[in-house]
PDB file of C-alpha atoms in Angstrom:
ATOM      1  CA  UNK A  43      71.042  62.966-142.823  1.00 83.00           C
ATOM      2  CA  UNK A  44      70.914  63.668-139.077  1.00 85.00           C
ATOM      3  CA  UNK A  45      69.536  67.136-139.818  1.00 91.00           C
ATOM      4  CA  UNK A  46      66.565  65.688-141.710  1.00 91.00           C
ATOM      5  CA  UNK A  47      63.249  64.748-140.137  1.00 93.00           C
ATOM      6  CA  UNK A  48      62.485  61.108-139.297  1.00 93.00           C
ATOM      7  CA  UNK A  49      59.876  61.125-142.088  1.00 94.00           C
ATOM      8  CA  UNK A  50      62.466  62.254-144.636  1.00 94.00           C
ATOM      9  CA  UNK A  51      65.009  59.679-143.452  1.00 94.00           C
ATOM     10  CA  UNK A  52      62.396  56.931-143.614  1.00 93.00           C
ATOM     11  CA  UNK A  53      61.412  57.885-147.169  1.00 96.00           C
ATOM     12  CA  UNK A  54      65.068  58.143-148.206  1.00 96.00           C
ATOM     13  CA  UNK A  55      65.824  54.682-146.859  1.00 95.00           C
ATOM     14  CA  UNK A  56      63.051  53.185-148.989  1.00 96.00           C
ATOM     15  CA  UNK A  57      64.243  55.252-151.968  1.00 97.00           C
ATOM     16  CA  UNK A  58      67.761  53.883-151.458  1.00 97.00           C
ATOM     17  CA  UNK A  59      66.427  50.371-152.134  1.00 96.00           C
ATOM     18  CA  UNK A  60      64.829  51.577-155.376  1.00 97.00           C
ATOM     19  CA  UNK A  61      68.195  52.812-156.598  1.00 95.00           C
ATOM     20  CA  UNK A  62      70.353  55.863-157.181  1.00 95.00           C
ATOM     21  CA  UNK A  63      67.517  57.477-159.144  1.00 95.00           C
ATOM     22  CA  UNK A  64      63.856  56.889-158.454  1.00 95.00           C
ATOM     23  CA  UNK A  65      60.343  57.856-159.444  1.00 94.00           C
ATOM     24  CA  UNK A  66      57.899  59.519-157.044  1.00 95.00           C
ATOM     25  CA  UNK A  67      55.087  57.168-158.125  1.00 95.00           C
ATOM     26  CA  UNK A  68      57.093  54.073-157.213  1.00 96.00           C
ATOM     27  CA  UNK A  69      58.232  55.545-153.896  1.00 96.00           C
ATOM     28  CA  UNK A  70      54.672  56.625-153.097  1.00 95.00           C
ATOM     29  CA  UNK A  71      53.467  53.016-153.335  1.00 95.00           C
ATOM     30  CA  UNK A  72      56.123  51.849-150.879  1.00 95.00           C
ATOM     31  CA  UNK A  73      55.899  54.309-148.009  1.00 95.00           C
ATOM     32  CA  UNK A  74      53.120  54.732-145.472  1.00 92.00           C
ATOM     33  CA  UNK A  75      53.164  58.516-145.781  1.00 91.00           C
ATOM     34  CA  UNK A  76      50.499  60.729-147.292  1.00 92.00           C
ATOM     35  CA  UNK A  77      51.268  62.420-150.607  1.00 92.00           C
ATOM     36  CA  UNK A  78      51.722  65.886-149.081  1.00 94.00           C
ATOM     37  CA  UNK A  79      53.997  64.573-146.319  1.00 94.00           C
ATOM     38  CA  UNK A  80      56.042  62.602-148.848  1.00 95.00           C
ATOM     39  CA  UNK A  81      56.488  65.657-151.063  1.00 95.00           C
ATOM     40  CA  UNK A  82      57.480  67.708-148.011  1.00 95.00           C
ATOM     41  CA  UNK A  83      60.053  65.064-147.035  1.00 95.00           C
ATOM     42  CA  UNK A  84      61.477  65.021-150.557  1.00 96.00           C
ATOM     43  CA  UNK A  85      61.554  68.839-150.692  1.00 96.00           C
ATOM     44  CA  UNK A  86      63.409  68.827-147.379  1.00 95.00           C
ATOM     45  CA  UNK A  87      65.911  66.335-148.823  1.00 96.00           C
ATOM     46  CA  UNK A  88      66.392  68.446-151.960  1.00 96.00           C
ATOM     47  CA  UNK A  89      66.973  71.577-149.870  1.00 96.00           C
ATOM     48  CA  UNK A  90      69.568  69.677-147.810  1.00 95.00           C
ATOM     49  CA  UNK A  91      71.194  68.600-151.101  1.00 95.00           C
ATOM     50  CA  UNK A  92      70.774  64.931-150.338  1.00 95.00           C
ATOM     51  CA  UNK A  93      68.635  64.605-153.480  1.00 96.00           C
ATOM     52  CA  UNK A  94      68.352  66.424-156.766  1.00 96.00           C
ATOM     53  CA  UNK A  95      65.048  66.747-158.561  1.00 95.00           C
ATOM     54  CA  UNK A  96      65.802  65.914-162.189  1.00 95.00           C
ATOM     55  CA  UNK A  97      62.276  66.333-163.541  1.00 93.00           C
ATOM     56  CA  UNK A  98      58.671  66.195-162.463  1.00 94.00           C
ATOM     57  CA  UNK A  99      58.498  63.316-159.984  1.00 93.00           C
ATOM     58  CA  UNK A 100      62.069  62.203-160.797  1.00 96.00           C
ATOM     59  CA  UNK A 101      64.806  62.253-158.163  1.00 97.00           C
ATOM     60  CA  UNK A 102      68.429  61.173-157.883  1.00 97.00           C
ATOM     61  CA  UNK A 103      70.659  60.897-154.828  1.00 96.00           C
ATOM     62  CA  UNK A 104      73.303  63.608-154.820  1.00 95.00           C
ATOM     63  CA  UNK A 105      76.032  61.041-154.280  1.00 94.00           C
ATOM     64  CA  UNK A 106      76.232  57.265-154.478  1.00 93.00           C
ATOM     65  CA  UNK A 107      77.685  57.148-150.956  1.00 94.00           C
ATOM     66  CA  UNK A 108      74.517  58.718-149.531  1.00 94.00           C
ATOM     67  CA  UNK A 109      72.348  56.083-151.204  1.00 95.00           C
ATOM     68  CA  UNK A 110      74.763  53.312-150.217  1.00 95.00           C
ATOM     69  CA  UNK A 111      74.905  54.314-146.553  1.00 93.00           C
ATOM     70  CA  UNK A 112      71.111  54.402-146.306  1.00 94.00           C
ATOM     71  CA  UNK A 113      70.871  51.043-148.088  1.00 95.00           C
ATOM     72  CA  UNK A 114      73.518  49.430-145.878  1.00 94.00           C
ATOM     73  CA  UNK A 115      71.599  50.377-142.717  1.00 94.00           C
ATOM     74  CA  UNK A 116      68.909  47.839-143.635  1.00 93.00           C
ATOM     75  CA  UNK A 117      69.272  44.287-142.381  1.00 94.00           C
ATOM     76  CA  UNK A 118      69.557  41.656-145.139  1.00 93.00           C
ATOM     77  CA  UNK A 119      66.086  40.163-144.630  1.00 93.00           C
ATOM     78  CA  UNK A 120      64.398  43.581-144.597  1.00 93.00           C
ATOM     79  CA  UNK A 121      66.438  44.578-147.670  1.00 93.00           C
ATOM     80  CA  UNK A 122      65.374  41.439-149.584  1.00 92.00           C
ATOM     81  CA  UNK A 123      61.733  42.009-148.650  1.00 94.00           C
ATOM     82  CA  UNK A 124      61.967  45.644-149.770  1.00 95.00           C
ATOM     83  CA  UNK A 125      63.440  44.618-153.124  1.00 95.00           C
ATOM     84  CA  UNK A 126      60.414  42.407-153.758  1.00 94.00           C
ATOM     85  CA  UNK A 127      58.067  45.261-152.828  1.00 95.00           C
ATOM     86  CA  UNK A 128      59.991  47.625-155.131  1.00 96.00           C
ATOM     87  CA  UNK A 129      59.713  45.169-158.029  1.00 95.00           C
ATOM     88  CA  UNK A 130      55.985  44.785-157.420  1.00 94.00           C
ATOM     89  CA  UNK A 131      55.553  48.565-157.319  1.00 95.00           C
ATOM     90  CA  UNK A 132      57.573  49.045-160.524  1.00 96.00           C
ATOM     91  CA  UNK A 133      55.486  46.425-162.307  1.00 94.00           C
ATOM     92  CA  UNK A 134      52.273  48.185-161.192  1.00 94.00           C
ATOM     93  CA  UNK A 135      53.402  51.714-162.063  1.00 94.00           C
ATOM     94  CA  UNK A 136      54.840  50.741-165.448  1.00 94.00           C
ATOM     95  CA  UNK A 137      52.373  47.984-166.375  1.00 92.00           C
ATOM     96  CA  UNK A 138      51.813  49.433-169.857  1.00 93.00           C
ATOM     97  CA  UNK A 139      55.533  49.927-170.578  1.00 93.00           C
ATOM     98  CA  UNK A 140      56.953  46.998-168.632  1.00 93.00           C
ATOM     99  CA  UNK A 141      59.429  45.976-171.356  1.00 92.00           C
ATOM    100  CA  UNK A 142      61.428  49.143-170.765  1.00 92.00           C
ATOM    101  CA  UNK A 143      61.796  48.168-167.086  1.00 93.00           C
ATOM    102  CA  UNK A 144      62.664  44.463-167.394  1.00 94.00           C
ATOM    103  CA  UNK A 145      66.240  44.993-166.212  1.00 92.00           C
ATOM    104  CA  UNK A 146      65.064  46.894-163.167  1.00 93.00           C
ATOM    105  CA  UNK A 147      62.543  44.160-162.354  1.00 94.00           C
ATOM    106  CA  UNK A 148      65.136  41.414-162.855  1.00 93.00           C
ATOM    107  CA  UNK A 149      67.539  43.237-160.531  1.00 93.00           C
ATOM    108  CA  UNK A 150      65.024  43.717-157.723  1.00 94.00           C
ATOM    109  CA  UNK A 151      63.484  40.240-157.938  1.00 92.00           C
ATOM    110  CA  UNK A 152      66.971  38.685-157.882  1.00 91.00           C
ATOM    111  CA  UNK A 153      67.834  40.659-154.744  1.00 90.00           C
ATOM    112  CA  UNK A 154      64.616  39.416-153.129  1.00 89.00           C
ATOM    113  CA  UNK A 155      65.553  35.734-153.418  1.00 82.00           C
ATOM    114  CA  UNK A 156      65.364  34.241-149.954  1.00 77.00           C
ATOM    115  CA  UNK A 157      62.175  36.075-149.095  1.00 74.00           C
ATOM    116  CA  UNK A 158      60.676  36.273-152.580  1.00 68.00           C
ATOM    117  CA  UNK A 159      59.881  34.020-155.518  1.00 78.00           C
ATOM    118  CA  UNK A 160      63.029  32.680-157.231  1.00 82.00           C
ATOM    119  CA  UNK A 161      61.083  31.546-160.319  1.00 86.00           C
ATOM    120  CA  UNK A 162      59.864  35.093-160.859  1.00 88.00           C
ATOM    121  CA  UNK A 163      63.456  36.360-160.520  1.00 90.00           C
ATOM    122  CA  UNK A 164      64.597  33.869-163.171  1.00 91.00           C
ATOM    123  CA  UNK A 165      61.707  34.741-165.482  1.00 92.00           C
ATOM    124  CA  UNK A 166      62.468  38.461-165.398  1.00 94.00           C
ATOM    125  CA  UNK A 167      66.214  37.890-165.817  1.00 95.00           C
ATOM    126  CA  UNK A 168      65.463  35.822-168.947  1.00 94.00           C
ATOM    127  CA  UNK A 169      63.061  38.451-170.263  1.00 95.00           C
ATOM    128  CA  UNK A 170      65.689  41.143-169.655  1.00 96.00           C
ATOM    129  CA  UNK A 171      68.256  38.987-171.476  1.00 95.00           C
ATOM    130  CA  UNK A 172      65.944  38.471-174.450  1.00 96.00           C
ATOM    131  CA  UNK A 173      65.215  42.198-174.618  1.00 96.00           C
ATOM    132  CA  UNK A 174      68.935  42.965-174.478  1.00 96.00           C
ATOM    133  CA  UNK A 175      69.506  40.568-177.389  1.00 95.00           C
ATOM    134  CA  UNK A 176      66.781  42.341-179.382  1.00 95.00           C
ATOM    135  CA  UNK A 177      68.483  45.667-178.710  1.00 94.00           C
ATOM    136  CA  UNK A 178      71.888  44.245-179.691  1.00 94.00           C
ATOM    137  CA  UNK A 179      73.182  44.762-176.149  1.00 94.00           C
ATOM    138  CA  UNK A 180      74.894  41.394-176.120  1.00 95.00           C
ATOM    139  CA  UNK A 181      77.071  41.929-173.041  1.00 95.00           C
ATOM    140  CA  UNK A 182      73.985  42.940-171.053  1.00 95.00           C
ATOM    141  CA  UNK A 183      72.199  39.837-172.323  1.00 95.00           C
ATOM    142  CA  UNK A 184      75.093  37.676-171.127  1.00 96.00           C
ATOM    143  CA  UNK A 185      74.866  39.289-167.694  1.00 95.00           C
ATOM    144  CA  UNK A 186      71.086  38.703-167.410  1.00 95.00           C
ATOM    145  CA  UNK A 187      71.239  35.089-168.587  1.00 95.00           C
ATOM    146  CA  UNK A 188      74.180  34.386-166.257  1.00 95.00           C
ATOM    147  CA  UNK A 189      72.125  35.796-163.401  1.00 94.00           C
ATOM    148  CA  UNK A 190      69.229  33.501-164.326  1.00 93.00           C
ATOM    149  CA  UNK A 191      71.561  30.485-164.526  1.00 92.00           C
ATOM    150  CA  UNK A 192      73.053  31.268-161.111  1.00 91.00           C
ATOM    151  CA  UNK A 193      69.602  31.536-159.557  1.00 89.00           C
ATOM    152  CA  UNK A 194      68.613  28.139-160.948  1.00 89.00           C
ATOM    153  CA  UNK A 195      71.909  26.513-159.980  1.00 86.00           C
ATOM    154  CA  UNK A 196      71.642  27.820-156.420  1.00 82.00           C
ATOM    155  CA  UNK A 197      68.559  25.646-156.130  1.00 72.00           C
ATOM    156  CA  UNK A 198      65.916  28.268-155.550  1.00 69.00           C
ATOM    157  CA  UNK A 199      64.236  28.074-158.944  1.00 72.00           C
ATOM    158  CA  UNK A 200      62.683  25.488-161.241  1.00 77.00           C
ATOM    159  CA  UNK A 201      65.475  23.443-162.909  1.00 81.00           C
ATOM    160  CA  UNK A 202      63.414  22.922-166.069  1.00 86.00           C
ATOM    161  CA  UNK A 203      64.143  26.565-166.909  1.00 87.00           C
ATOM    162  CA  UNK A 204      67.867  25.818-167.280  1.00 87.00           C
ATOM    163  CA  UNK A 205      67.633  24.667-170.939  1.00 89.00           C
ATOM    164  CA  UNK A 206      66.147  27.915-172.326  1.00 92.00           C
ATOM    165  CA  UNK A 207      68.492  29.927-170.106  1.00 93.00           C
ATOM    166  CA  UNK A 208      71.580  28.176-171.492  1.00 93.00           C
ATOM    167  CA  UNK A 209      70.291  28.601-175.047  1.00 93.00           C
ATOM    168  CA  UNK A 210      69.855  32.348-174.466  1.00 94.00           C
ATOM    169  CA  UNK A 211      73.219  32.593-172.726  1.00 94.00           C
ATOM    170  CA  UNK A 212      75.020  30.724-175.515  1.00 94.00           C
ATOM    171  CA  UNK A 213      73.419  32.951-178.139  1.00 94.00           C
ATOM    172  CA  UNK A 214      74.393  36.083-176.219  1.00 94.00           C
ATOM    173  CA  UNK A 215      77.939  34.817-175.729  1.00 93.00           C
ATOM    174  CA  UNK A 216      78.226  34.068-179.448  1.00 93.00           C
ATOM    175  CA  UNK A 217      77.134  37.570-180.465  1.00 93.00           C
ATOM    176  CA  UNK A 218      79.350  39.203-177.852  1.00 92.00           C
ATOM    177  CA  UNK A 219      82.379  37.329-179.207  1.00 92.00           C
ATOM    178  CA  UNK A 220      83.012  35.022-176.252  1.00 91.00           C
ATOM    179  CA  UNK A 221      84.584  31.687-177.165  1.00 91.00           C
ATOM    180  CA  UNK A 222      82.679  29.896-174.377  1.00 89.00           C
ATOM    181  CA  UNK A 223      79.448  30.008-176.399  1.00 91.00           C
ATOM    182  CA  UNK A 224      80.021  26.525-177.875  1.00 88.00           C
ATOM    183  CA  UNK A 225      80.309  24.876-174.464  1.00 90.00           C
ATOM    184  CA  UNK A 226      77.271  26.751-173.214  1.00 89.00           C
ATOM    185  CA  UNK A 227      75.162  25.707-176.197  1.00 89.00           C
ATOM    186  CA  UNK A 228      76.318  22.089-175.882  1.00 87.00           C
ATOM    187  CA  UNK A 229      75.339  22.092-172.196  1.00 84.00           C
TER     188      UNK A 229
END
């Protein structure tokens, strides 16, 4: 990373918040770099084998440690703020196909709690849980509803959302074969 230009390192740090793989359109909305300069920075990163280009406008970090080290350089407040900006950019870029990106949005909004809107984080976690139930991904649904419950119980979100969250969680637990579903549904 030391061999890369400051522009490339700056773009890579933002990309690290997006995730191990990222889309050029989303990254382009988050950096204050012109399109040509951004493409040059990404080309430089590909040539240095920090990134791989997996398709048109699609990139992936060559190793999880590279992404993790860039991500860990950010201070917690900056990181939380960036997660909210990433979620906003994802929702703009994929506005017509947002259902396919509910998990990504739930992840980023949850990581933005503290600087962002906790109710929005809970809403997207519930939507991701409901979508996972529809797709018969019951363990994923449990994970999303548990995330929503934790956000509400931490006190950052509207407590009136807890009832529907527990109903979704209990349903997901039932279908995933967890014996705790009865207690969850009773709660």
